[in-house]
Structures are given as structure tokens and as C-alpha cells.
Tab-separated table of C-alpha atoms and ligand atoms in Angstrom:
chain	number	residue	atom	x	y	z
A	28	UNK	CA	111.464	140.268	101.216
A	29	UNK	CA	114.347	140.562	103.525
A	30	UNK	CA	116.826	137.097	103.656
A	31	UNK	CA	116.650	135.040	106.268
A	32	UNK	CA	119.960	134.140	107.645
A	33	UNK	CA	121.025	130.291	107.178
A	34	UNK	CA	121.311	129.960	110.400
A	35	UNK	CA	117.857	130.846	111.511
A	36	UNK	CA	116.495	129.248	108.865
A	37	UNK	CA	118.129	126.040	110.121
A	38	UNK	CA	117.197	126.526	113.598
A	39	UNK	CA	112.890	127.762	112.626
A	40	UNK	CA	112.900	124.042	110.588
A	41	UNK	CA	114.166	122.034	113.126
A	42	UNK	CA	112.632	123.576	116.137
A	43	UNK	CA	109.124	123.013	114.474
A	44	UNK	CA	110.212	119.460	113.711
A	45	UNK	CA	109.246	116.611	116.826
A	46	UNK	CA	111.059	113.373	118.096
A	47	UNK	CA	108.859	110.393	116.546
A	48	UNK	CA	107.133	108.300	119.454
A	49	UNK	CA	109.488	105.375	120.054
A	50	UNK	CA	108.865	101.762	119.007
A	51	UNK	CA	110.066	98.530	120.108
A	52	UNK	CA	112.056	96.885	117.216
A	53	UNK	CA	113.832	93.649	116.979
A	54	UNK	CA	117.816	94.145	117.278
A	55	UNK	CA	118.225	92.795	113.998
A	56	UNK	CA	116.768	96.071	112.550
A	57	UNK	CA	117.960	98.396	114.598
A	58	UNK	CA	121.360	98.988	113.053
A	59	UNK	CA	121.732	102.811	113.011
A	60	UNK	CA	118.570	103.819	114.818
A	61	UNK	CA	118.799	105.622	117.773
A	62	UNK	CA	117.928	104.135	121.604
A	63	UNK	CA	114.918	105.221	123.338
A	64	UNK	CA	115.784	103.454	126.193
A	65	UNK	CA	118.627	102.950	128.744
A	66	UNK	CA	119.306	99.312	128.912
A	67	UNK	CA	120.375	98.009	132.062
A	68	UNK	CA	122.955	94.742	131.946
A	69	UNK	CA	121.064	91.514	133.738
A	70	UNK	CA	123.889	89.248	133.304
A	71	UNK	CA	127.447	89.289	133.438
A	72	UNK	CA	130.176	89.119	130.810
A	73	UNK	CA	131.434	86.940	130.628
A	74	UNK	CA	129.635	84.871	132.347
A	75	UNK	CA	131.922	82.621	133.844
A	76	UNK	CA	136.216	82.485	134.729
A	77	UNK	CA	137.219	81.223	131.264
A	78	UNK	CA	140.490	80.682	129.249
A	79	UNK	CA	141.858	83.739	127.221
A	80	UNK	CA	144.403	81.432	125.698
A	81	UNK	CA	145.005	77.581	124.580
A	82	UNK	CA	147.462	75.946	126.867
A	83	UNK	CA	146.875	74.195	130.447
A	84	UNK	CA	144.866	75.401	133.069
A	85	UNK	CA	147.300	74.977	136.148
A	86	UNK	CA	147.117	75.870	140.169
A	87	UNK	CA	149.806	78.868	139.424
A	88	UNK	CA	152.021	77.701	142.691
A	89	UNK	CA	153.041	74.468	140.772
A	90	UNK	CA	154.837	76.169	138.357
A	91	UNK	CA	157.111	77.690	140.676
A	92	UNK	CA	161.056	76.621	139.733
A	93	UNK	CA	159.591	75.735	136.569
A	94	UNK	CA	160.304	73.761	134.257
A	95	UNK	CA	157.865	71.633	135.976
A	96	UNK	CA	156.397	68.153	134.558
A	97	UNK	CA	152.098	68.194	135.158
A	98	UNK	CA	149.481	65.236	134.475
A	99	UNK	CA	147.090	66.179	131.965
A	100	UNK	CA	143.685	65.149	133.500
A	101	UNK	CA	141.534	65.620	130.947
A	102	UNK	CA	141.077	68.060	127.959
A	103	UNK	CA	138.187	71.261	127.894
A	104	UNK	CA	136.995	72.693	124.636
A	105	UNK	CA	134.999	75.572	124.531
A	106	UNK	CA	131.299	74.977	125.456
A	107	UNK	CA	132.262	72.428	127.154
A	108	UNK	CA	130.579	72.422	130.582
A	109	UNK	CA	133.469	72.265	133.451
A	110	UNK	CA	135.561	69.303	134.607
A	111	UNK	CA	136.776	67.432	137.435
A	112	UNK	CA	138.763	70.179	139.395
A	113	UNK	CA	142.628	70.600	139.069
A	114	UNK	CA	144.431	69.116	142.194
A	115	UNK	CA	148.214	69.497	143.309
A	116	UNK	CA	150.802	68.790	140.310
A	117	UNK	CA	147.675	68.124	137.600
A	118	UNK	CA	146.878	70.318	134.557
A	119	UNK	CA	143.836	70.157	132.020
A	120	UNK	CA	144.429	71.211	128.809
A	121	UNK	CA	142.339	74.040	127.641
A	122	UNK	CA	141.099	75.974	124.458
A	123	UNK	CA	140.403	79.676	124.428
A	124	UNK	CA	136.533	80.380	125.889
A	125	UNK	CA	136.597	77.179	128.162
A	126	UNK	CA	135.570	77.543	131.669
A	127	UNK	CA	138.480	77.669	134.144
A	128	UNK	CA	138.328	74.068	136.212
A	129	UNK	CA	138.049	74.358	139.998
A	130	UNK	CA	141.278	74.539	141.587
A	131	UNK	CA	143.170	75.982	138.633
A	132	UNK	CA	143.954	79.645	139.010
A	133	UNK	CA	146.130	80.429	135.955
A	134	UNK	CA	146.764	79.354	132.717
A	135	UNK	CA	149.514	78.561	130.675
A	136	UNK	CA	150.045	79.484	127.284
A	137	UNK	CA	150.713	76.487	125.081
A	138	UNK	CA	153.759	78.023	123.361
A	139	UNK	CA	155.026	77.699	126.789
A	140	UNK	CA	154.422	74.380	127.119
A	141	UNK	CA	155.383	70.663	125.956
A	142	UNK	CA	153.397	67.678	125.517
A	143	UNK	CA	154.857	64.404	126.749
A	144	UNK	CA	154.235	60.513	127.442
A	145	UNK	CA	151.580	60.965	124.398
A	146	UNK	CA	149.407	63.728	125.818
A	147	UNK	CA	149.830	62.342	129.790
A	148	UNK	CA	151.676	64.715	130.780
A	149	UNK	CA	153.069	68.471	130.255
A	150	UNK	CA	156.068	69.619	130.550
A	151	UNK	CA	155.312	73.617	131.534
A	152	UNK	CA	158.701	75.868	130.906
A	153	UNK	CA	157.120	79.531	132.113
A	154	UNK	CA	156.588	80.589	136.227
A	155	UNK	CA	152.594	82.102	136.226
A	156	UNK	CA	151.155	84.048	138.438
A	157	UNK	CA	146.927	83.292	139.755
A	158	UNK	CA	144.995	84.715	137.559
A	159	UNK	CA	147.219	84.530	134.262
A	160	UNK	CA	145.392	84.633	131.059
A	161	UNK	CA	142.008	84.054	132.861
A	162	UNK	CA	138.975	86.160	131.542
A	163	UNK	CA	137.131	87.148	134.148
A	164	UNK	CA	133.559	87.229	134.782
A	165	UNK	CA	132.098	90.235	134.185
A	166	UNK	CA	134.728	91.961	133.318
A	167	UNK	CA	133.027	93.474	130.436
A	168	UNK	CA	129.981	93.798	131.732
A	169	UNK	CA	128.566	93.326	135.364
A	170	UNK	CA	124.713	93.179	136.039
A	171	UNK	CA	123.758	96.639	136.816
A	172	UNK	CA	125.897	97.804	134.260
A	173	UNK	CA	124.286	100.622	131.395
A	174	UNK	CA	124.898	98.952	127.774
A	175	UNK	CA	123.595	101.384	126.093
A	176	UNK	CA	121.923	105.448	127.181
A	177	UNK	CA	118.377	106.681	125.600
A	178	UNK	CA	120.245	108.541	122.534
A	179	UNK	CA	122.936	106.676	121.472
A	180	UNK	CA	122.680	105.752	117.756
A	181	UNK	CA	123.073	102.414	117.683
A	182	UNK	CA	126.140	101.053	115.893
A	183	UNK	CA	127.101	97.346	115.067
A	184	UNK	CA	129.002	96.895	118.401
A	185	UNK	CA	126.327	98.261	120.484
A	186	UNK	CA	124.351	95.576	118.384
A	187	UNK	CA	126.491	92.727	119.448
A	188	UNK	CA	126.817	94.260	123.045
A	189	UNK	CA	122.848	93.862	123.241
A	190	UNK	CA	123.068	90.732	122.235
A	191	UNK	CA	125.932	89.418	124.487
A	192	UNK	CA	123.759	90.205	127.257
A	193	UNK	CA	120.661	88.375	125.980
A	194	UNK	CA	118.694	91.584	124.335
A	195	UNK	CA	116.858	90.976	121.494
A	196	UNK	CA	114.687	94.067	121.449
A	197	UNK	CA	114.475	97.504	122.220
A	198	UNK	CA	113.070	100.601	122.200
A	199	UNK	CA	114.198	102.725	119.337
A	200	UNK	CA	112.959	106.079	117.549
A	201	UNK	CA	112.127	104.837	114.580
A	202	UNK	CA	112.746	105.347	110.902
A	203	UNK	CA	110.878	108.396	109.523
A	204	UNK	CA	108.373	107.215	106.874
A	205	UNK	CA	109.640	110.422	104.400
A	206	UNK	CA	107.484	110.869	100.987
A	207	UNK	CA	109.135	112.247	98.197
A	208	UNK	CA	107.253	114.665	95.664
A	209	UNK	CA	107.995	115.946	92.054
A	210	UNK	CA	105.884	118.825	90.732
A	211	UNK	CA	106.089	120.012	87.185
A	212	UNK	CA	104.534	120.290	84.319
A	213	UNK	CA	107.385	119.819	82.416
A	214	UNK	CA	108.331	116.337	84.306
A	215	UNK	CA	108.258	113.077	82.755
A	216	UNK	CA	109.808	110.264	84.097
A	217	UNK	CA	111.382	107.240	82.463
A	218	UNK	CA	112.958	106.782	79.284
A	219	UNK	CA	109.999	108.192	77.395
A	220	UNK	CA	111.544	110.276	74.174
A	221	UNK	CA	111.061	114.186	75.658
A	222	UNK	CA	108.225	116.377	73.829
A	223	UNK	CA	109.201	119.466	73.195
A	224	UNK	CA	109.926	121.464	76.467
A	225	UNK	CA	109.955	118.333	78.785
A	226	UNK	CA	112.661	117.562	81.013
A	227	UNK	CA	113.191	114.455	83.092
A	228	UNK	CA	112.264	114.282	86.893
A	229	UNK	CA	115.969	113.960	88.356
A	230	UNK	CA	115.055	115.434	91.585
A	231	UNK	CA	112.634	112.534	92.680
A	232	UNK	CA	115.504	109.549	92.646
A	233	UNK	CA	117.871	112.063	93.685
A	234	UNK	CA	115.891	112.880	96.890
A	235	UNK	CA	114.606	109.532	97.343
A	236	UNK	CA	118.295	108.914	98.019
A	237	UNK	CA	119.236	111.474	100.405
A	238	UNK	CA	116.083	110.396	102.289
A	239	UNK	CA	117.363	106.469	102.761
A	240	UNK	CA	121.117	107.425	102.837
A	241	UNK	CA	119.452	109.904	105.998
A	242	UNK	CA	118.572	106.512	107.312
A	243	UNK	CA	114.815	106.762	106.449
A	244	UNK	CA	112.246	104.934	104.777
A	245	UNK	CA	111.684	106.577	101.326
A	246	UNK	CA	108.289	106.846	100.244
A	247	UNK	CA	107.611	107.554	96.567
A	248	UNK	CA	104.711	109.855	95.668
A	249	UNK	CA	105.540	110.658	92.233
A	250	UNK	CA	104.978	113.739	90.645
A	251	UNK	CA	102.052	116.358	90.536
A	252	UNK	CA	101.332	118.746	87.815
A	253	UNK	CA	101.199	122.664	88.184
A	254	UNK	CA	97.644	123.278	89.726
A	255	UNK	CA	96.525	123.686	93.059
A	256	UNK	CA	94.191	120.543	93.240
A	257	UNK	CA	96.798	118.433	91.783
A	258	UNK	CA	99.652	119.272	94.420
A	259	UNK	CA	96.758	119.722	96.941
A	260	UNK	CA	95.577	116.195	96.471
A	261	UNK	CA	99.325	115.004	96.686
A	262	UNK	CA	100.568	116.255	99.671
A	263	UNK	CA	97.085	116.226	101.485
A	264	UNK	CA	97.669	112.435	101.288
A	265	UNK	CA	101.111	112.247	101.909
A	266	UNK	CA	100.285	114.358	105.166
A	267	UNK	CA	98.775	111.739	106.077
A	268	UNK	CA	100.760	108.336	104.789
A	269	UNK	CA	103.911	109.939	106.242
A	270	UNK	CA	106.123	111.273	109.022
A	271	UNK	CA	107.616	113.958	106.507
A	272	UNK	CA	106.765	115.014	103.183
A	273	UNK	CA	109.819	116.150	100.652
A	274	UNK	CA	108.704	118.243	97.663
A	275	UNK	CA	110.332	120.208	94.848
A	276	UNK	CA	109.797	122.511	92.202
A	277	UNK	CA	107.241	125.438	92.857
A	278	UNK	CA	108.458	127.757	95.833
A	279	UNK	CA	109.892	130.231	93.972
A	280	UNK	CA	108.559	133.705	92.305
A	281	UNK	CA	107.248	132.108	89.073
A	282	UNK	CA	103.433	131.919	88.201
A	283	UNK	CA	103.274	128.635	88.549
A	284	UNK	CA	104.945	127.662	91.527
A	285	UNK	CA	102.252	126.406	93.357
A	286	UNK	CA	103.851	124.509	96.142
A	287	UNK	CA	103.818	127.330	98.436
A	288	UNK	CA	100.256	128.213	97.375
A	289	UNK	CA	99.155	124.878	98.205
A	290	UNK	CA	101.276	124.726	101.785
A	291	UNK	CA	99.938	127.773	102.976
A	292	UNK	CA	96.511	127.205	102.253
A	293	UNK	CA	96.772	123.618	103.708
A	294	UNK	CA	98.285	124.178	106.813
A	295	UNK	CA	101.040	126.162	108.718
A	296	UNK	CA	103.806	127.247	106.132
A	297	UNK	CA	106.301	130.135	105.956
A	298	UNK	CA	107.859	130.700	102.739
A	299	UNK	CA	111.497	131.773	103.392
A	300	UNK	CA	114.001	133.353	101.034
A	301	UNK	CA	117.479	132.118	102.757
A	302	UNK	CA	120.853	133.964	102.819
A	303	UNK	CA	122.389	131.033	100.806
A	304	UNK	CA	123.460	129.577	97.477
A	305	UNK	CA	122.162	127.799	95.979
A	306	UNK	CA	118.781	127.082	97.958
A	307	UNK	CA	117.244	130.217	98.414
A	308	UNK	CA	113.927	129.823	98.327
A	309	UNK	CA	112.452	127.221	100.874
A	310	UNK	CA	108.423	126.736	101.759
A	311	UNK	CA	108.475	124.943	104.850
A	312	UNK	CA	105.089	124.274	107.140
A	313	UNK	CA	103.808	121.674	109.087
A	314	UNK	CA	100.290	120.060	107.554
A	315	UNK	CA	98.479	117.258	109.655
A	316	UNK	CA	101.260	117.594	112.285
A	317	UNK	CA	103.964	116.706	109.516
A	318	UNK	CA	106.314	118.637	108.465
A	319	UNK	CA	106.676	119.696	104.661
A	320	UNK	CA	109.747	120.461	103.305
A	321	UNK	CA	109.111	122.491	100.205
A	322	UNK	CA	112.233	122.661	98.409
A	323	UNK	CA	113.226	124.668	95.465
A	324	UNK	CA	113.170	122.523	91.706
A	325	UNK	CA	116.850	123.284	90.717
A	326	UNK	CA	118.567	120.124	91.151
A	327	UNK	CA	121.378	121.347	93.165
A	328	UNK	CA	119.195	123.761	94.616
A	329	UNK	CA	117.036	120.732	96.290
A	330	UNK	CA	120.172	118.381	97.031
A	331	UNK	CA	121.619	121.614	98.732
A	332	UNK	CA	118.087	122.105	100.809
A	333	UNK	CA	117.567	118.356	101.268
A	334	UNK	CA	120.907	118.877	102.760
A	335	UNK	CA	120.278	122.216	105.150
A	336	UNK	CA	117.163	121.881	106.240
A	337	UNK	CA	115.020	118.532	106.081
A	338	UNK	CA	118.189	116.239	106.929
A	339	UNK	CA	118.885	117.709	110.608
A	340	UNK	CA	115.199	117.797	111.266
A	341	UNK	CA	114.320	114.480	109.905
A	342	UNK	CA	117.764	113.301	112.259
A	343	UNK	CA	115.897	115.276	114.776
A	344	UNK	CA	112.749	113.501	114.506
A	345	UNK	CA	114.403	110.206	114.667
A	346	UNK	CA	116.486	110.857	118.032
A	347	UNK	CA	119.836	111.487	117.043
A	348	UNK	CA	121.581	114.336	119.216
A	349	UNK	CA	121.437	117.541	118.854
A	350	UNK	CA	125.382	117.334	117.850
A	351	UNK	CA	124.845	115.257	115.217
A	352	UNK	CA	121.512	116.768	113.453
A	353	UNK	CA	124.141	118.699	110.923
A	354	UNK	CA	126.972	117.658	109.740
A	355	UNK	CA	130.311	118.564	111.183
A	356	UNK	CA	132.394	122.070	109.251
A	357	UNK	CA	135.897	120.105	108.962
A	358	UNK	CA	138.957	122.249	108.422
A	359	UNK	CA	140.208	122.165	105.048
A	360	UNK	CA	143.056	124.574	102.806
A	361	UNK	CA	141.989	125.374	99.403
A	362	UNK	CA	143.908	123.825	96.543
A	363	UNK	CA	142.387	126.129	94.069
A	364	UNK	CA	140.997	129.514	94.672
A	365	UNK	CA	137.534	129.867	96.005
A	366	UNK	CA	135.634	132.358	94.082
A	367	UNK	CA	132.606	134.274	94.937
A	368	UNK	CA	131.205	138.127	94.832
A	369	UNK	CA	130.066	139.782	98.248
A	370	UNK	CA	125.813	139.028	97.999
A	371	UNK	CA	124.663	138.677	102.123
A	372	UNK	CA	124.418	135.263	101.342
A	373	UNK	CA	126.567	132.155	102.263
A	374	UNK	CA	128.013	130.072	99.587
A	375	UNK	CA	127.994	126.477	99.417
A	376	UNK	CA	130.597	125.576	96.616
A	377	UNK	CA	130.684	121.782	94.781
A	378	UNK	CA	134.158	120.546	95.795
A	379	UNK	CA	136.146	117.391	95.777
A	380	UNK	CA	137.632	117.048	98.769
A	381	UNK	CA	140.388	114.421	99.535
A	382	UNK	CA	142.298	113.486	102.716
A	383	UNK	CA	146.110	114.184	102.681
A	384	UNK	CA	148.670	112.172	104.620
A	385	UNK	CA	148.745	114.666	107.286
A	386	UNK	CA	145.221	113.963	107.920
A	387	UNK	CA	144.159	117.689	106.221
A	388	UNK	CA	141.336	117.833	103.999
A	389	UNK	CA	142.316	119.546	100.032
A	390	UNK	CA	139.518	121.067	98.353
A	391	UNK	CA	139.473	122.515	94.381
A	392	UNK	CA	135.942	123.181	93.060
A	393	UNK	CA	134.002	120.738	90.720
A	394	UNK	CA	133.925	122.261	86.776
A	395	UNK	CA	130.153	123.641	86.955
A	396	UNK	CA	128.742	125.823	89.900
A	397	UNK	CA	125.320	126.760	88.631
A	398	UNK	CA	122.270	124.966	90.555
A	399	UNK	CA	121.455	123.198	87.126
A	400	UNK	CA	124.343	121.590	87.044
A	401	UNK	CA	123.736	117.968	88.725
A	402	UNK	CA	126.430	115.889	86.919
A	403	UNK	CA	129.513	118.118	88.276
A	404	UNK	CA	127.393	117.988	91.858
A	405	UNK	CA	127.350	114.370	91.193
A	406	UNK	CA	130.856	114.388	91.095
A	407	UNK	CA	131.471	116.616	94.304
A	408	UNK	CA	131.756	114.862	98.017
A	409	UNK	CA	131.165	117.814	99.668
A	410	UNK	CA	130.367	121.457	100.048
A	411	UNK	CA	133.133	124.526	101.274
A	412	UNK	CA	131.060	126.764	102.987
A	413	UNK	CA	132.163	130.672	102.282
A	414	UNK	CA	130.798	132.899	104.329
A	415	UNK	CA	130.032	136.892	102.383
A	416	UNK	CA	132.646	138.117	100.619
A	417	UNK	CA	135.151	137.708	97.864
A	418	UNK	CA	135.768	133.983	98.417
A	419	UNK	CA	138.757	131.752	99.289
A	420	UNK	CA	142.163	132.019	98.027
A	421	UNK	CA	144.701	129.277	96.992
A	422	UNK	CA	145.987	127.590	100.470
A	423	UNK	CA	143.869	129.472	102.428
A	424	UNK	CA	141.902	127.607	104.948
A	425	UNK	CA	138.198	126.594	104.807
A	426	UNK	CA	135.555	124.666	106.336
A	427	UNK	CA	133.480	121.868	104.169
A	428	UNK	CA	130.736	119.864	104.774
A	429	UNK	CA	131.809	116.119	103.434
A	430	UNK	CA	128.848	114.516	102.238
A	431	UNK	CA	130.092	111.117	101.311
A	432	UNK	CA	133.568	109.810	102.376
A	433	UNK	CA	133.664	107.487	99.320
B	515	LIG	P1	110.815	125.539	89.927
B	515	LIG	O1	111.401	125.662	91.296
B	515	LIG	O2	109.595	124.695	89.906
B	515	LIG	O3	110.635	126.885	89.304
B	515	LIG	O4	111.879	124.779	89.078
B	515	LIG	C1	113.169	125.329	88.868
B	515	LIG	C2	113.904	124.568	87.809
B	515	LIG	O5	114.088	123.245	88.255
B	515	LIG	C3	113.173	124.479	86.493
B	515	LIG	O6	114.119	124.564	85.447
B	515	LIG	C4	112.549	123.117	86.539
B	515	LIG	O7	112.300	122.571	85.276
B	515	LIG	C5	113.597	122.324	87.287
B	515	LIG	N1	112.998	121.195	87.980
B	515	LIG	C6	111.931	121.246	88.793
B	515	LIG	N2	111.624	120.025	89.246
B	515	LIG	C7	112.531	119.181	88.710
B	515	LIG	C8	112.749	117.779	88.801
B	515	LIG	N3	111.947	117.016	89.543
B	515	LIG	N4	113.777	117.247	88.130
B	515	LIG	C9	114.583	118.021	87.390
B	515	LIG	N5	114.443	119.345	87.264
B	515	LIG	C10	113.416	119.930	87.899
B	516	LIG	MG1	108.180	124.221	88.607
């Protein structure tokens, strides 16, 4: 069987992969979700002509030749609904967020200022101009404005700019209900002393936590045994349950890997052997109208797939832009050499990657490059991605994928 580039690959999974219908969700819970919706400003912001300092709201022309002695009329606190207005030589004293008074025009800053006769009066030092440290109306926002596009990815100041203007829903693609599957024989999960040939089930908390650190709701399904009815019965349900099914173990050439068995008898699946390492093999196909990711059981080898092929479709499904479905190549400069044999394939090496004060990301491979080897994965924030050949030398450049900045 001929490999399948990576980049085809990418591009079969995500193109069989569908935006979820949208959903109206309350703005508390839409933190990182994605907007279905333009949203169209009804109100302004601010809504009124209010202080963007404490001092004394003034009528700007009597501070001409200042210094300049004012009556204090009265004092405004933010919240406070407006006063009596400001006439000829007055002042009101005012707090940051107050409404401007009626006749006032500027205000001045109370570092410019000094109190006398107990409060009666101010003595004002500075010349304004009209409109000195007012906040205008609408100057952030004006009705008719757009607060948010359909698409954006909604961050926690688009949440407080919804709220500012009085939105406390919208319409949002939402989370992707994602089930995660083990299959094994050899699985057991928990701290169960191993019988002889077991091996724990890493791969299901592992995956469980690319799928909510993907922004998804994690579903977990457990783990199936190595026969057809068992992983039948397993993902037939999850087909169902959710809007993506995970799986590992069982897609590669062995006579029991099953998964692939299973996919293509239950629905649409096409088993691929990819032009990368590690992740080769990958069984992907679409059962009940939800796509199954059927990644290889090698820890690394699922992480790496998790990270190739179900996380830009499952960002897919949940609106994100087409931009943002992968994640960026940054430029880095090896620290250490880079090595690798020519194979057609593309390597994705385990590497620590830190930031240097010029802003330039260093990269030196973690101890520990075979797809078994989860702890020095563990350890690595990101992938270097070497394209065929004999690898990377010392301060040559690179491009990684950073997978976690901390
Ligand atoms: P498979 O793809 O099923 O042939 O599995 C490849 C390798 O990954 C084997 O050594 C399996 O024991 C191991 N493996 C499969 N599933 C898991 C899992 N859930 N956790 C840890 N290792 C696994
Ligand atoms: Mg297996």
C-alpha cells in the first residue's frame, strides 16, 4: 500500500468532517466557543458623556487665565444619576464614570486642583479645553455597530464586550460531544497489579485530555476487547451518543487489530497508511454521520494522530477558521542536531522548545524518540517537523508545532 502524503491525509479527514448545527448558549459558557452569529450593537457605549477622571466638572471657558477660584455645587459619584447643571463660575466635583452635568463641558483633573473654604470652593490651577477628559458616548461602541462576526472564537473580552452591550446569549457552534475508546486485550485500567502480559490503558486519559484541552466535551467509553462484536457494540453506540468518536489500538497490520475491521464494516472508512512518524497507520470513516477517528495504539503514535488529524477536524466541526484548524509551523534554530534517515515520510520529533530573548524559538530533542515512549513525550512541548531526508543540523533552522506554551 502506497503512503499517503500528510498533507492529504490532513485535508481527506477534515473535508469529510461538518460544522456542528449552532446552539444558543448563555454568555457565561461561551468562553472559547466560536460565534454563529454576527451581533449587531443596540446601545451605545458608553452610554452617556461621563468623567474619565476625578476632579471638577467645569464649563472649560472659566478656566481661562487660570488659576481661577469655582463654587463647588454639589458632588457626583459614579451611578449617581445627574445633577443640577453647571452655570457660569460653578464646578461639581466628580468621580471617574459619573455622568457629565449639563452645562459642564470639560473636566479637571483633581491633581490640578485645590479644595478651599472646606469643600465650597475650588481653586482650579490648569487652562482646559471642552471636551477634556470626557468619555464620550459611544465612543466604543455606537448602535449599529458589529461586536462580534459569525466565526470569531470568542475570547474573554469579546465576553465582556457582549455583555457591555446587554447580551446575554448567543448563538455559538457548540462543543463537540467527543467519545474516547481503548481497545485491547491486554488493557487494564487502574491500579490493579498487571497479569502477566497486561499493560495499563494510558492512551484513554491521555486522549481524554487532548479532547477537553481541544475545547470539547470528553466522553469516556472505556475500553473494548479484541473481537469484532465487542468494538462493534462500542463504537455502534458511541456513533450514536456522540459528535466524534476517538479510538486506539487496532488499525494496524496485526491479527487482531480489529478497529479497522469493525469501521469498515460499520460504515464509510478508509484505512490510510500516512507518510509520517510516528502515526502511520490511521482508520478514519464516518459511521451514523460521525466521524471516527481510528488511531493507532502506540502512545505517541495516538497523541501524534490525536494531534494531525482529529484536532483540526473536531476545530472544524466546532467553527473555528479554517486558519486556525492546525496549529501554526513557528520558526525555530536547532540547538542540537536533528537526526533522521531519508524514509518518504515526515518526521515529527519530541522537542523542548523554549523562547529566547530575541523572541526565537530553541529546540534540542527529548531523550526517547520511539512511539512507546510517553514519559519523554510527556516531557516535550512540541513537535519539529522534518520534512525527508537526513534531518536538521545544529543551528540550522526549523519549524515546530508548540503544543503547550507552559
Ligand atoms: P495496536 O495498535 O493495537 O497494535 O497497539 C500498538 C501498541 O500500543 C501495543 O504495544 C499496545 O499494547 C499499545 N497500546 C494499545 N492501546 C493502548 C492503550 N490504550 N494504552 C497503552 N498502550 C496501548
Ligand atoms: Mg491492539
Amino acid at each position: 500500500m502506497g503512503l499517503v502524503p500528510l498533507e492529504e491525509a490532513q485535508g481527506y479527514v477534515t473535508d469529510a468532517c461538518s460544522r456542528l448545527a449552532p446552539a444558543t448558549a448563555p454568555l457565561a459558557r461561551a468562553l472559547g466557543q466560536v460565534s454563529a452569529e454576527r451581533v449587531v450593537a443596540t446601545e451605545a457605549v458608553p452610554p452617556f458623556d461621563n468623567s474619565a477622571m476625578d476632579g471638577y466638572a467645569v464649563r472649560a471657558a472659566d478656566t481661562a487665565g487660570a488659576p481661577v477660584v469655582l463654587s463647588v455645587m454639589a458632588t457626583l459619584a459614579a451611578g449617581s444619576p445627574t445633577s443640577a447643571p453647571v452655570g457660569p463660575g460653578e464646578a461639581i466635583r466628580i468621580m471617574t464614570g459619573a455622568p457629565v452635568p449639563e452645562g459642564a463641558d470639560a473636566v479637571v483633573m483633581v491633581e490640578d486642583t485645590s479644595s478651599r473654604g472646606e469643600g465650597r470652593q475650588v481653586e482650579v490651577r490648569a487652562e482646559v479645553s471642552p471636551g477634556a477628559a470626557i468619555r464620550r458616548a459611544g465612543e466604543d461602541l455606537a448602535p449599529g455597530d458589529v461586536v462580534v462576526d459569525p466565526g470569531t472564537p470568542l475570547t474573554p473580552g469579546h465576553l465582556g464586550v457582549l455583555a457591555s452591550v446587554g447580551v446575554a446569549e448567543l448563538s455559538v457552534f457548540p462543543r463537540a460531544r467527543v467519545g474516547v475508546l481503548s481497545t485491547g486485550d491486554e488493557l487494564v485500567s487502574g491500579p490493579a497489579p498487571l497479569l502477566p502480559g497486561q499493560i495499563r490503558d494510558s492512551n484513554r486519559p491521555t486522549l481524554l485530555g487532548m479532547v477537553a484541552e481541544a475545547g470539547c466535551e470528553a466522553v469516556d467509553l472505556g475500553s473494548a476487547n479484541d473481537d469484532e462484536a465487542s468494538i462493534s457494540e462500542a463504537v455502534d453506540v458511541a456513533a450514536r451518543r456522540c459528535d466524534a468518536v476517538v479510538t486506539s489500538g487496532g488499525v494496524s497490520m496485526g491479527d487482531f487489530d480489529l478497529v479497522k475491521v469493525v469501521l469498515d464494516r460499520l460504515g464509510d472508512m478508509r484505512w490510510m497508511q500516512v507518510a509520517v512518524k510516528p502515526a502511520k497507520p490511521l482508520a478514519f470513516g464516518i459511521i451514523a454521520a460521525t466521524p471516527v477517528f481510528g488511531l493507532p495504539g502506540n502512545p505517541v503514535s495516538s497523541m501524534v494522530s490525536f494531534e494531525l488529524f482529529a484536532r483540526p477536524a473536531l476545530r472544524k466541526m466546532m467553527g473555528f477558521p479554517p486558519t486556525t484548524w492546525r496549529r501554526p509551523l513557528l520558526a525555530a534554530v536547532a540547538e542540537e542536531p536533528l537526526e533522521r534517515r531519508p524514509d518518504g515520510k515526515t518526521h515529527l520529533v519530541r522537542v523542548i522548545a523554549v523562547l529566547d530573548d530575541d523572541g526565537r524559538y530553541r529546540v534540542r530533542p527529548v531523550r526517547g524518540q520511539g512511539s512507546h515512549q510517553l514519559a519523554a513525550m510527556a516531557s516535550a512541548n512540541a513537535l519539529a517537523v522534518l520534512g525527508d531526508g537526513d534531518g536538521v543540523a545544529r543551528g540550522e533552522p526549523v519549524r515546530v508545532m508548540v503544543l503547550s506554551s507552559t
